[in-house]
Amino acid sequence: MQPTRLSRDHRRQQILECALPLFARHGFAGTTTRRIADAAGISEALLFKHFPTKSAIYAAILADICSADPGLERLRAEPPSTRTLALIVRGMAHYFMTAADGSEAEGNQKLRLTLGSFVEDGEFAKILFDKVEQIIAPIFIDSLKHAIEVGDAQPGLAGPRDLFWFAHHTVCTLAATQLPSLPSLDYPPLARLEREVCNYILRGVGLTDAAIAAHAALDIPFESFESSVLEFAK
Amino acid sequence: MQPTRLSRDHRRQQILECALPLFARHGFAGTTTRRIADAAGISEALLFKHFPTKSAIYAAILADICSADPGLERLRAEPPSTRTLALIVRGMAHYFMTAADGSEAEGNQKLRLTLGSFVEDGEFAKILFDKVEQIIAPIFIDSLKHAIEVGDAQPGLAGPRDLFWFAHHTVCTLAATQLPSLPSLDYPPLARLEREVCNYILRGVGLTDAAIAAHAALDIPFESFESSVLEFAK
DNA sequence: CAGATTGGTAAGTGAGTGCTCACTTGCGCA
DNA sequence: TGCGCAAGTGAGCACTCACTTACCAATCTG
């Protein structure tokens, strides 16, 4: 049969794209180079002409995925406000829930790799979290501080930065329970669950019930975190 | 050298105990039967006289660990109250935090297996969560309902059962970030972090700041979830 | 069109995998 | 005391692992 001849960069990229779902689903040890080669439609030999070791493929995937979070950076320009805070929480919840839902989604595989990273050395999770802390956390923190000044929120025991991560943690495991084909926990339908967990988080963060109610109008259907941000940016 | 001759049950149990940390740290695919046999100080042949396959060893471990949660059932007799609610949340946080801390702790390995289960088929997580829902959730739910009646808490969008799991999710990922030898997130010292996250959860669950403050006295040092329960039971 | 470069593979390599077999050792009990 | 049987093993099975070697066949360059 005729082999499809690709340029070096294209082939490399194709290998990574084919390997990602395998590593995400079966972990590092559970993924063989033979299966990666099969998925990419090439021989193992060619695989090892592009990457010196199996570990190198894994590392390249983790590096790639860390530097690809489009749409989030748009939020950085938004003014700190209670509304922005509610929007971030809502967007975060939606992002994680859709990640768990669509088995082919990019977020799904990112979540799987993150959970796997916890069990291993945690390095991937650390890199990813560093990036999140730089990009999203500041807006959250400023918005929460603003909400406290305005009287929409009451200061709590934990600082805004820790509260941001607590919010993240809540939706992270929540999404994880819905990740397997057979969810580990029964929950109400996604749309309702999303609103429930937002309510919990906003309360936990210190927002008053009045402030939460005032921003319940945000409960418009979002297509994705990015699109919600775009919508708000109008 | 002289082999130590054990009875069938003893040997079987010993194999499981030796295999648990290996599966927890390296996953199913990453753990070899040779290493298990080495850890148990026996030959691979003997291993396969006790278990027909490697999978059977893994399954036996998961089954064992699901049915071993001492101390929790004592809580079931406690009267539903705001104080009990605060105690459960505090105990849950402490249980997860110490699980992440001590690398040899039983909770550590349970957490690792649970996270791994999410990435795989989620079956182990489902079994474990079913058990938790039967044992701990009811006390939490009754206590929260009681707190609402008494005026210590305000009803929220989510029902008590979902709120219980939200609380669990928060501490679960929190613990996961502290699990690797190199934590994925920097946090304040354990004792403070524990109080911070309890504050967040109790707020999220709907408790008024007054009620939370009233039960801040629970912030006595706990040795473990079990001991905290025992202490309260006096 | 010669020749160098590059994308690509068939057919291996030693090391290691889960698992088995023929066999030995030692304890409980008649 | 000696026999039966369970505990225990060394050696090696068939197979898979990550990774190499040796060799094509296109394409580019002059």
Short mmCIF file of C-alpha atoms (C1' of nucleotides) in Angstrom, two decimals:
data_model
loop_
_atom_site.label_atom_id
_atom_site.label_comp_id
_atom_site.label_asym_id
_atom_site.label_seq_id
_atom_site.Cartn_x
_atom_site.Cartn_y
_atom_site.Cartn_z
CA MET A 1 0.00 0.00 0.00
CA GLN A 2 1.04 3.55 -0.62
CA PRO A 3 2.39 5.26 2.47
CA THR A 4 1.19 8.81 2.93
CA ARG A 5 4.31 10.92 2.93
CA LEU A 6 4.20 13.75 5.39
CA SER A 7 6.64 16.48 6.27
CA ARG A 8 8.61 16.08 9.45
CA ASP A 9 6.55 18.62 11.41
CA HIS A 10 3.24 17.27 10.18
CA ARG A 11 4.13 13.70 11.03
CA ARG A 12 5.37 14.69 14.46
CA GLN A 13 2.17 16.57 15.17
CA GLN A 14 0.06 13.68 13.90
CA ILE A 15 1.84 11.23 16.17
CA LEU A 16 1.19 13.44 19.18
CA GLU A 17 -2.48 13.80 18.31
CA CYS A 18 -2.88 10.06 17.99
CA ALA A 19 -0.96 9.31 21.18
CA LEU A 20 -2.82 11.81 23.37
CA PRO A 21 -6.10 9.89 23.74
CA LEU A 22 -4.18 6.66 24.34
CA PHE A 23 -2.09 8.09 27.16
CA ALA A 24 -5.14 9.84 28.57
CA ARG A 25 -7.18 6.66 28.70
CA HIS A 26 -4.62 3.99 29.54
CA GLY A 27 -1.91 5.93 31.34
CA PHE A 28 1.80 5.88 30.56
CA ALA A 29 2.55 2.27 31.46
CA GLY A 30 -0.69 1.05 29.90
CA THR A 31 0.06 2.57 26.50
CA THR A 32 2.42 0.70 24.15
CA THR A 33 4.46 2.19 21.36
CA ARG A 34 2.94 -0.42 19.05
CA ARG A 35 -0.55 0.93 19.67
CA ILE A 36 0.61 4.49 19.14
CA ALA A 37 2.19 3.53 15.83
CA ASP A 38 -0.97 1.68 14.79
CA ALA A 39 -3.15 4.64 15.72
CA ALA A 40 -0.94 6.91 13.63
CA GLY A 41 -0.92 4.42 10.76
CA ILE A 42 2.88 4.12 10.70
CA SER A 43 5.55 1.68 11.78
CA GLU A 44 7.14 1.70 15.20
CA ALA A 45 10.46 2.38 13.51
CA LEU A 46 9.22 5.67 12.16
CA LEU A 47 7.88 6.54 15.58
CA PHE A 48 11.36 6.22 17.01
CA LYS A 49 12.81 8.36 14.23
CA HIS A 50 10.70 11.24 15.51
CA PHE A 51 11.00 10.62 19.24
CA PRO A 52 14.01 9.06 20.96
CA THR A 53 11.95 7.30 23.65
CA LYS A 54 8.38 6.61 24.65
CA SER A 55 8.84 9.03 27.53
CA ALA A 56 9.72 11.76 25.04
CA ILE A 57 6.34 11.34 23.34
CA TYR A 58 4.59 11.59 26.68
CA ALA A 59 6.58 14.64 27.69
CA ALA A 60 5.89 16.37 24.36
CA ILE A 61 2.16 15.82 24.83
CA LEU A 62 2.17 17.23 28.34
CA ALA A 63 4.18 20.25 27.20
CA ASP A 64 1.86 20.87 24.26
CA ILE A 65 -1.32 20.62 26.25
CA CYS A 66 -0.08 22.98 28.92
CA SER A 67 0.46 25.77 26.45
CA ALA A 68 -2.93 25.54 24.78
CA ASP A 69 -5.69 27.24 26.70
CA PRO A 70 -7.33 29.62 24.26
CA GLY A 71 -9.96 32.09 25.32
CA LEU A 72 -8.95 32.28 28.94
CA GLU A 73 -6.55 35.13 28.46
CA ARG A 74 -9.36 37.36 27.21
CA LEU A 75 -10.72 37.38 30.73
CA ARG A 76 -7.63 39.14 32.01
CA ALA A 77 -8.78 42.46 30.59
CA GLU A 78 -12.18 42.30 32.29
CA PRO A 79 -12.88 44.73 35.13
CA PRO A 80 -12.93 43.13 38.58
CA SER A 81 -16.53 42.92 39.74
CA THR A 82 -18.99 40.64 41.45
CA ARG A 83 -20.44 39.89 38.04
CA THR A 84 -17.04 38.87 36.70
CA LEU A 85 -16.59 36.63 39.73
CA ALA A 86 -19.88 34.91 39.10
CA LEU A 87 -18.95 34.57 35.45
CA ILE A 88 -15.63 32.92 36.23
CA VAL A 89 -17.19 30.42 38.60
CA ARG A 90 -19.94 29.65 36.13
CA GLY A 91 -17.45 29.31 33.30
CA MET A 92 -15.16 27.10 35.35
CA ALA A 93 -18.03 24.80 36.32
CA HIS A 94 -19.22 24.62 32.73
CA TYR A 95 -15.75 23.95 31.41
CA PHE A 96 -15.20 21.03 33.75
CA MET A 97 -18.67 19.57 33.29
CA THR A 98 -18.45 19.54 29.51
CA ALA A 99 -14.95 18.10 29.84
CA ALA A 100 -16.38 15.14 31.72
CA ASP A 101 -19.30 14.80 29.36
CA GLY A 102 -17.80 14.66 25.88
CA SER A 103 -15.48 11.70 25.77
CA GLU A 104 -13.68 13.14 22.76
CA ALA A 105 -13.33 16.62 24.20
CA GLU A 106 -9.92 18.11 24.80
CA GLY A 107 -10.82 18.92 28.39
CA ASN A 108 -11.67 15.30 29.02
CA GLN A 109 -8.17 14.18 28.16
CA LYS A 110 -6.62 17.03 30.09
CA LEU A 111 -8.61 16.02 33.16
CA ARG A 112 -7.54 12.39 32.80
CA LEU A 113 -3.88 13.34 32.47
CA THR A 114 -4.15 15.61 35.51
CA LEU A 115 -5.67 12.88 37.67
CA GLY A 116 -3.01 10.48 36.47
CA SER A 117 -0.37 13.04 37.31
CA PHE A 118 -1.55 13.19 40.92
CA VAL A 119 -0.97 9.45 41.29
CA GLU A 120 2.46 9.68 39.70
CA ASP A 121 4.86 12.53 40.44
CA GLY A 122 2.41 15.43 40.10
CA GLU A 123 4.73 17.27 37.75
CA PHE A 124 2.21 17.77 34.97
CA ALA A 125 -0.43 18.98 37.42
CA LYS A 126 2.05 21.44 38.88
CA ILE A 127 2.91 22.94 35.51
CA LEU A 128 -0.75 23.17 34.55
CA PHE A 129 -1.75 24.73 37.86
CA ASP A 130 1.06 27.27 37.66
CA LYS A 131 -0.35 28.42 34.35
CA VAL A 132 -3.91 28.58 35.65
CA GLU A 133 -2.74 30.52 38.68
CA GLN A 134 -1.10 33.07 36.44
CA ILE A 135 -3.98 33.46 34.02
CA ILE A 136 -7.31 33.00 35.80
CA ALA A 137 -6.61 33.32 39.50
CA PRO A 138 -5.72 37.05 39.40
CA ILE A 139 -9.08 38.03 37.92
CA PHE A 140 -10.86 35.88 40.46
CA ILE A 141 -8.86 37.36 43.31
CA ASP A 142 -9.37 40.96 42.22
CA SER A 143 -13.06 40.38 41.66
CA LEU A 144 -13.52 38.79 45.07
CA LYS A 145 -11.66 41.64 46.75
CA HIS A 146 -13.88 44.07 44.89
CA ALA A 147 -17.00 42.16 45.93
CA ILE A 148 -15.93 42.38 49.56
CA GLU A 149 -15.34 46.14 49.30
CA VAL A 150 -18.72 46.67 47.68
CA GLY A 151 -20.41 44.55 50.33
CA ASP A 152 -21.39 41.71 48.02
CA ALA A 153 -19.16 39.32 49.93
CA GLN A 154 -17.96 38.79 53.47
CA PRO A 155 -14.30 38.09 54.14
CA GLY A 156 -13.64 34.56 55.34
CA LEU A 157 -10.93 32.58 57.03
CA ALA A 158 -9.17 31.80 53.77
CA GLY A 159 -7.67 34.38 51.43
CA PRO A 160 -9.02 34.87 47.89
CA ARG A 161 -6.22 32.87 46.33
CA ASP A 162 -6.91 29.77 48.41
CA LEU A 163 -10.64 30.22 47.84
CA PHE A 164 -10.03 30.23 44.10
CA TRP A 165 -8.38 26.86 44.34
CA PHE A 166 -11.06 25.47 46.64
CA ALA A 167 -13.56 26.38 43.92
CA HIS A 168 -11.40 24.61 41.38
CA HIS A 169 -11.08 21.53 43.57
CA THR A 170 -14.84 21.26 43.96
CA VAL A 171 -15.54 21.11 40.22
CA CYS A 172 -12.46 19.01 39.52
CA THR A 173 -13.53 15.96 41.53
CA LEU A 174 -17.14 16.59 40.53
CA ALA A 175 -16.10 16.28 36.90
CA ALA A 176 -13.94 13.26 37.71
CA THR A 177 -16.93 11.37 39.11
CA GLN A 178 -18.72 11.90 35.79
CA LEU A 179 -15.66 11.01 33.71
CA PRO A 180 -16.00 7.22 33.44
CA SER A 181 -18.52 5.71 31.06
CA LEU A 182 -20.35 4.59 34.17
CA PRO A 183 -20.39 7.70 36.42
CA SER A 184 -19.25 7.04 39.98
CA LEU A 185 -22.03 9.21 41.40
CA ASP A 186 -25.61 9.89 40.37
CA TYR A 187 -26.37 13.56 39.94
CA PRO A 188 -29.16 15.69 38.53
CA PRO A 189 -28.94 16.66 34.84
CA LEU A 190 -25.89 18.65 33.84
CA ALA A 191 -27.59 22.04 33.52
CA ARG A 192 -29.06 21.83 37.01
CA LEU A 193 -25.92 20.32 38.55
CA GLU A 194 -23.91 23.18 37.13
CA ARG A 195 -26.14 25.77 38.81
CA GLU A 196 -26.12 23.83 42.08
CA VAL A 197 -22.38 23.68 42.31
CA CYS A 198 -22.04 27.35 41.36
CA ASN A 199 -24.39 28.21 44.20
CA TYR A 200 -22.29 26.15 46.60
CA ILE A 201 -19.04 27.71 45.45
CA LEU A 202 -20.25 31.30 45.50
CA ARG A 203 -21.57 30.78 49.02
CA GLY A 204 -18.34 29.14 50.09
CA VAL A 205 -16.35 32.00 48.69
CA GLY A 206 -18.33 34.38 50.89
CA LEU A 207 -20.85 35.94 48.52
CA THR A 208 -24.11 36.96 50.17
CA ASP A 209 -27.25 35.21 49.03
CA ALA A 210 -28.52 38.58 47.81
CA ALA A 211 -25.47 39.05 45.59
CA ILE A 212 -25.75 35.51 44.29
CA ALA A 213 -29.40 36.04 43.43
CA ALA A 214 -28.56 39.31 41.70
CA HIS A 215 -26.28 37.47 39.32
CA ALA A 216 -28.49 34.45 38.79
CA ALA A 217 -29.32 36.03 35.42
CA LEU A 218 -25.99 34.67 34.30
CA ASP A 219 -27.77 31.37 34.05
CA ILE A 220 -28.09 31.80 30.34
CA PRO A 221 -26.96 28.79 28.34
CA PHE A 222 -23.25 28.83 27.62
CA GLU A 223 -21.73 26.94 24.75
CA SER A 224 -18.31 26.82 26.29
CA PHE A 225 -16.09 28.73 28.64
CA GLU A 226 -14.55 30.61 25.74
CA SER A 227 -17.82 31.58 24.16
CA SER A 228 -19.16 32.71 27.51
CA VAL A 229 -16.18 34.97 27.86
CA LEU A 230 -16.66 36.32 24.38
CA GLU A 231 -20.30 36.94 25.10
CA PHE A 232 -19.47 38.88 28.19
CA ALA A 233 -16.78 40.85 26.39
CA LYS A 234 -19.31 42.38 24.01
CA MET B 1 17.60 -19.89 52.91
CA GLN B 2 14.71 -21.01 55.06
CA PRO B 3 11.32 -20.07 53.64
CA THR B 4 8.81 -18.86 56.24
CA ARG B 5 5.90 -21.22 55.98
CA LEU B 6 2.56 -19.56 56.43
CA SER B 7 -1.00 -20.80 56.43
CA ARG B 8 -3.06 -20.26 53.33
CA ASP B 9 -5.06 -17.37 54.75
CA HIS B 10 -2.03 -15.68 56.25
CA ARG B 11 -0.06 -15.90 53.04
CA ARG B 12 -2.96 -14.64 51.00
CA GLN B 13 -3.40 -11.68 53.30
CA GLN B 14 0.32 -10.96 53.25
CA ILE B 15 0.40 -10.93 49.47
CA LEU B 16 -2.46 -8.44 49.37
CA GLU B 17 -0.77 -6.18 51.91
CA CYS B 18 2.45 -6.17 49.92
CA ALA B 19 0.72 -5.61 46.60
CA LEU B 20 -1.47 -2.72 47.75
CA PRO B 21 1.22 -0.01 47.89
CA LEU B 22 2.62 -1.18 44.56
CA PHE B 23 -0.72 -0.95 42.75
CA ALA B 24 -1.47 2.35 44.48
CA ARG B 25 1.79 3.94 43.38
CA HIS B 26 2.37 2.43 39.94
CA GLY B 27 -1.12 1.55 38.78
CA PHE B 28 -2.26 -1.81 37.43
CA ALA B 29 -0.21 -1.86 34.23
CA GLY B 30 2.84 -0.42 35.99
CA THR B 31 2.96 -3.16 38.63
CA THR B 32 4.53 -6.52 37.73
CA THR B 33 3.86 -9.85 39.37
CA ARG B 34 7.60 -10.24 39.81
CA ARG B 35 7.74 -7.13 41.99
CA ILE B 36 4.75 -8.25 44.01
CA ALA B 37 6.39 -11.61 44.64
CA ASP B 38 9.65 -9.90 45.61
CA ALA B 39 7.82 -7.56 47.98
CA ALA B 40 6.12 -10.53 49.61
CA GLY B 41 9.41 -12.44 49.76
CA ILE B 42 8.05 -15.40 47.82
CA SER B 43 8.33 -16.87 44.34
CA GLU B 44 6.05 -15.87 41.50
CA ALA B 45 4.90 -19.47 41.34
CA LEU B 46 3.46 -19.31 44.82
CA LEU B 47 1.76 -16.04 43.94
CA PHE B 48 -0.14 -17.78 41.19
CA LYS B 49 -1.11 -20.63 43.50
CA HIS B 50 -3.05 -18.13 45.57
CA PHE B 51 -4.46 -15.98 42.77
CA PRO B 52 -5.31 -17.24 39.28
CA THR B 53 -4.32 -13.99 37.56
CA LYS B 54 -2.74 -10.62 38.25
CA SER B 55 -6.18 -9.05 37.80
CA ALA B 56 -7.52 -11.25 40.60
CA ILE B 57 -4.96 -9.79 43.01
CA TYR B 58 -5.99 -6.27 42.02
CA ALA B 59 -9.67 -7.09 42.37
CA ALA B 60 -9.15 -8.65 45.80
CA ILE B 61 -7.37 -5.50 46.99
CA LEU B 62 -10.14 -3.22 45.79
CA ALA B 63 -12.76 -5.43 47.40
CA ASP B 64 -10.87 -5.55 50.69
CA ILE B 65 -10.27 -1.83 50.91
CA CYS B 66 -13.90 -1.01 50.22
CA SER B 67 -15.08 -2.96 53.22
CA ALA B 68 -12.64 -1.50 55.72
CA ASP B 69 -13.61 1.88 57.04
CA PRO B 70 -13.49 1.57 60.80
CA GLY B 71 -14.76 4.30 63.07
CA LEU B 72 -17.11 5.88 60.61
CA GLU B 73 -20.05 3.77 61.59
CA ARG B 74 -19.88 5.13 65.12
CA LEU B 75 -21.03 8.45 63.76
CA ARG B 76 -24.33 6.96 62.67
CA ALA B 77 -25.64 6.95 66.23
CA GLU B 78 -24.90 10.62 66.78
CA PRO B 79 -27.85 13.01 67.05
CA PRO B 80 -28.30 15.28 64.03
CA SER B 81 -27.17 18.78 64.95
CA THR B 82 -25.21 21.73 63.67
CA ARG B 83 -22.36 20.61 65.85
CA THR B 84 -22.38 17.13 64.32
CA LEU B 85 -22.37 18.74 60.89
CA ALA B 86 -19.33 20.82 61.74
CA LEU B 87 -17.69 17.72 63.18
CA ILE B 88 -18.27 15.68 60.05
CA VAL B 89 -16.85 18.37 57.79
CA ARG B 90 -13.88 18.86 60.06
CA GLY B 91 -13.31 15.12 60.28
CA MET B 92 -13.60 14.70 56.53
CA ALA B 93 -11.10 17.46 55.88
CA HIS B 94 -8.70 16.04 58.44
CA TYR B 95 -9.06 12.52 57.09
CA PHE B 96 -8.20 13.60 53.56
CA MET B 97 -5.38 15.91 54.57
CA THR B 98 -3.62 13.29 56.66
CA ALA B 99 -4.20 10.82 53.84
CA ALA B 100 -2.24 13.07 51.52
CA ASP B 101 0.42 13.74 54.11
CA GLY B 102 1.56 10.36 55.33
CA SER B 103 2.89 8.45 52.37
CA GLU B 104 2.44 5.17 54.20
CA ALA B 105 -1.06 5.91 55.42
CA GLU B 106 -3.94 3.74 54.37
CA GLY B 107 -5.90 6.77 53.20
CA ASN B 108 -3.07 7.75 50.92
CA GLN B 109 -3.30 4.51 49.00
CA LYS B 110 -7.08 4.63 48.95
CA LEU B 111 -6.93 8.11 47.45
CA ARG B 112 -4.46 6.99 44.81
CA LEU B 113 -6.59 4.01 43.84
CA THR B 114 -9.68 6.21 43.67
CA LEU B 115 -8.02 8.74 41.37
CA GLY B 116 -6.74 5.91 39.21
CA SER B 117 -10.23 4.46 39.12
CA PHE B 118 -11.61 7.70 37.68
CA VAL B 119 -9.20 7.45 34.76
CA GLU B 120 -10.08 3.80 34.18
CA ASP B 121 -13.61 2.49 34.42
CA GLY B 122 -14.61 4.19 37.68
CA GLU B 123 -15.88 0.95 39.12
CA PHE B 124 -13.83 1.05 42.30
CA ALA B 125 -14.79 4.68 42.93
CA LYS B 126 -18.45 3.80 42.45
CA ILE B 127 -18.33 0.97 44.99
CA LEU B 128 -16.46 3.12 47.49
CA PHE B 129 -18.82 6.08 47.04
CA ASP B 130 -21.86 3.86 47.43
CA LYS B 131 -20.53 2.80 50.80
CA VAL B 132 -19.73 6.35 51.86
CA GLU B 133 -23.18 7.47 50.80
CA GLN B 134 -24.74 4.79 52.98
CA ILE B 135 -22.61 5.43 56.05
CA ILE B 136 -21.69 9.09 56.32
CA ALA B 137 -24.05 10.97 54.02
CA PRO B 138 -27.21 10.27 56.08
CA ILE B 139 -25.77 11.88 59.21
CA PHE B 140 -24.61 14.85 57.20
CA ILE B 141 -28.00 15.21 55.52
CA ASP B 142 -29.98 14.94 58.74
CA SER B 143 -27.67 17.36 60.49
CA LEU B 144 -27.93 19.90 57.71
CA LYS B 145 -31.72 19.64 57.68
CA HIS B 146 -31.69 20.13 61.41
CA ALA B 147 -29.41 23.14 61.09
CA ILE B 148 -31.80 24.70 58.59
CA GLU B 149 -34.78 24.15 60.89
CA VAL B 150 -32.95 25.67 63.84
CA GLY B 151 -31.90 28.65 61.74
CA ASP B 152 -28.19 27.84 61.71
CA ALA B 153 -28.25 27.36 57.95
CA GLN B 154 -30.10 28.74 54.96
CA PRO B 155 -31.47 26.40 52.32
CA GLY B 156 -29.65 26.62 49.01
CA LEU B 157 -30.17 25.63 45.42
CA ALA B 158 -28.73 22.17 45.95
CA GLY B 159 -30.20 19.56 48.28
CA PRO B 160 -28.25 18.26 51.30
CA ARG B 161 -27.18 15.09 49.53
CA ASP B 162 -25.55 16.94 46.64
CA LEU B 163 -24.01 19.41 49.09
CA PHE B 164 -22.45 16.51 50.99
CA TRP B 165 -20.73 15.36 47.85
CA PHE B 166 -19.64 18.88 46.91
CA ALA B 167 -17.92 19.02 50.30
CA HIS B 168 -16.28 15.70 49.59
CA HIS B 169 -15.13 16.83 46.15
CA THR B 170 -13.50 19.93 47.58
CA VAL B 171 -11.26 18.05 50.00
CA CYS B 172 -10.66 15.22 47.56
CA THR B 173 -8.85 17.28 44.93
CA LEU B 174 -7.29 19.38 47.68
CA ALA B 175 -5.73 16.24 49.10
CA ALA B 176 -4.76 15.07 45.62
CA THR B 177 -2.72 18.23 45.04
CA GLN B 178 -0.75 17.44 48.20
CA LEU B 179 -0.36 13.76 47.36
CA PRO B 180 2.80 13.76 45.22
CA SER B 181 6.18 14.12 46.85
CA LEU B 182 6.30 17.51 45.17
CA PRO B 183 2.86 19.06 45.89
CA SER B 184 1.13 20.49 42.82
CA LEU B 185 -0.01 23.58 44.76
CA ASP B 186 1.52 25.63 47.52
CA TYR B 187 -0.72 25.98 50.54
CA PRO B 188 -0.44 27.23 54.11
CA PRO B 189 0.51 24.68 56.77
CA LEU B 190 -1.83 21.73 57.17
CA ALA B 191 -3.51 22.86 60.38
CA ARG B 192 -4.41 26.24 58.92
CA LEU B 193 -5.37 24.84 55.52
CA GLU B 194 -7.73 22.44 57.23
CA ARG B 195 -9.54 25.25 59.00
CA GLU B 196 -9.68 27.34 55.84
CA VAL B 197 -11.28 24.64 53.78
CA CYS B 198 -13.75 23.82 56.56
CA ASN B 199 -14.79 27.45 56.60
CA TYR B 200 -15.29 27.39 52.85
CA ILE B 201 -17.32 24.19 52.94
CA LEU B 202 -19.55 25.20 55.83
CA ARG B 203 -20.31 28.48 54.09
CA GLY B 204 -20.96 26.70 50.82
CA VAL B 205 -23.31 24.31 52.54
CA GLY B 206 -25.31 27.28 53.78
CA LEU B 207 -24.27 27.67 57.39
CA THR B 208 -24.46 31.24 58.69
CA ASP B 209 -21.20 32.86 59.74
CA ALA B 210 -22.62 33.07 63.26
CA ALA B 211 -23.21 29.32 63.38
CA ILE B 212 -19.77 28.64 61.97
CA ALA B 213 -18.18 30.86 64.58
CA ALA B 214 -20.18 29.12 67.31
CA HIS B 215 -18.59 25.83 66.37
CA ALA B 216 -15.08 27.11 65.80
CA ALA B 217 -14.29 25.56 69.19
CA LEU B 218 -14.11 22.25 67.33
CA ASP B 219 -10.74 23.47 66.15
CA ILE B 220 -9.04 21.35 68.74
CA PRO B 221 -6.28 19.16 67.35
CA PHE B 222 -7.57 15.85 66.05
CA GLU B 223 -5.39 12.80 65.74
CA SER B 224 -7.58 11.18 63.15
CA PHE B 225 -11.15 11.03 62.00
CA GLU B 226 -11.80 8.04 64.19
CA SER B 227 -10.31 9.55 67.30
CA SER B 228 -12.24 12.75 66.73
CA VAL B 229 -15.41 10.74 66.59
CA LEU B 230 -14.50 8.89 69.74
CA GLU B 231 -13.74 12.14 71.48
CA PHE B 232 -17.08 13.55 70.51
CA ALA B 233 -18.87 10.40 71.58
CA LYS B 234 -17.78 10.82 75.20
"C1'" DC C 1 20.01 12.76 -14.77
"C1'" DA C 2 23.49 11.68 -10.91
"C1'" DG C 3 23.55 11.88 -6.23
"C1'" DA C 4 22.41 13.37 -1.84
"C1'" DT C 5 18.68 13.83 1.37
"C1'" DT C 6 14.61 12.46 3.53
"C1'" DG C 7 10.22 9.76 4.67
"C1'" DG C 8 9.31 5.23 5.35
"C1'" DT C 9 9.39 0.11 6.60
"C1'" DA C 10 10.33 -5.23 7.36
"C1'" DA C 11 12.55 -7.71 10.29
"C1'" DG C 12 14.78 -8.01 13.86
"C1'" DT C 13 17.13 -7.27 19.20
"C1'" DG C 14 17.60 -8.33 24.36
"C1'" DA C 15 15.02 -7.64 28.25
"C1'" DG C 16 11.00 -8.42 30.59
"C1'" DT C 17 5.95 -9.88 30.88
"C1'" DG C 18 2.21 -13.00 33.02
"C1'" DC C 19 1.94 -17.53 33.95
"C1'" DT C 20 3.07 -22.96 34.26
"C1'" DC C 21 5.34 -27.27 35.32
"C1'" DA C 22 7.93 -30.64 37.50
"C1'" DC C 23 9.72 -30.98 41.59
"C1'" DT C 24 11.19 -30.37 46.83
"C1'" DT C 25 10.33 -29.38 51.66
"C1'" DG C 26 8.23 -29.67 56.06
"C1'" DC C 27 4.20 -29.88 59.18
"C1'" DG C 28 0.02 -32.53 61.19
"C1'" DC C 29 -1.65 -36.70 62.29
"C1'" DA C 30 -2.45 -42.04 62.25
"C1'" DT D 1 7.82 -43.36 62.71
"C1'" DG D 2 6.42 -42.52 58.56
"C1'" DC D 3 2.89 -41.11 55.34
"C1'" DG D 4 -0.21 -37.64 52.99
"C1'" DC D 5 -0.72 -33.32 51.59
"C1'" DA D 6 -0.16 -28.49 51.52
"C1'" DA D 7 3.38 -24.84 51.25
"C1'" DG D 8 6.90 -23.48 48.45
"C1'" DT D 9 10.32 -23.14 44.43
"C1'" DG D 10 13.77 -22.96 40.00
"C1'" DA D 11 13.53 -23.04 35.49
"C1'" DG D 12 11.41 -21.83 31.65
"C1'" DC D 13 7.18 -21.33 28.69
"C1'" DA D 14 4.97 -18.22 24.92
"C1'" DC D 15 4.55 -13.75 24.28
"C1'" DT D 16 5.13 -8.52 24.45
"C1'" DC D 17 7.87 -4.67 25.56
"C1'" DA D 18 10.70 -0.49 23.96
"C1'" DC D 19 13.88 0.13 20.75
"C1'" DT D 20 17.50 -0.95 16.27
"C1'" DT D 21 19.35 -2.28 12.11
"C1'" DA D 22 19.45 -2.47 7.31
"C1'" DC D 23 17.45 -1.35 3.56
"C1'" DC D 24 13.99 0.88 0.31
"C1'" DA D 25 11.74 4.72 -2.58
"C1'" DA D 26 10.40 9.11 -3.23
"C1'" DT D 27 11.86 13.99 -3.71
"C1'" DC D 28 15.00 17.80 -4.00
"C1'" DT D 29 19.36 19.97 -5.90
"C1'" DG D 30 22.94 20.90 -9.21
#
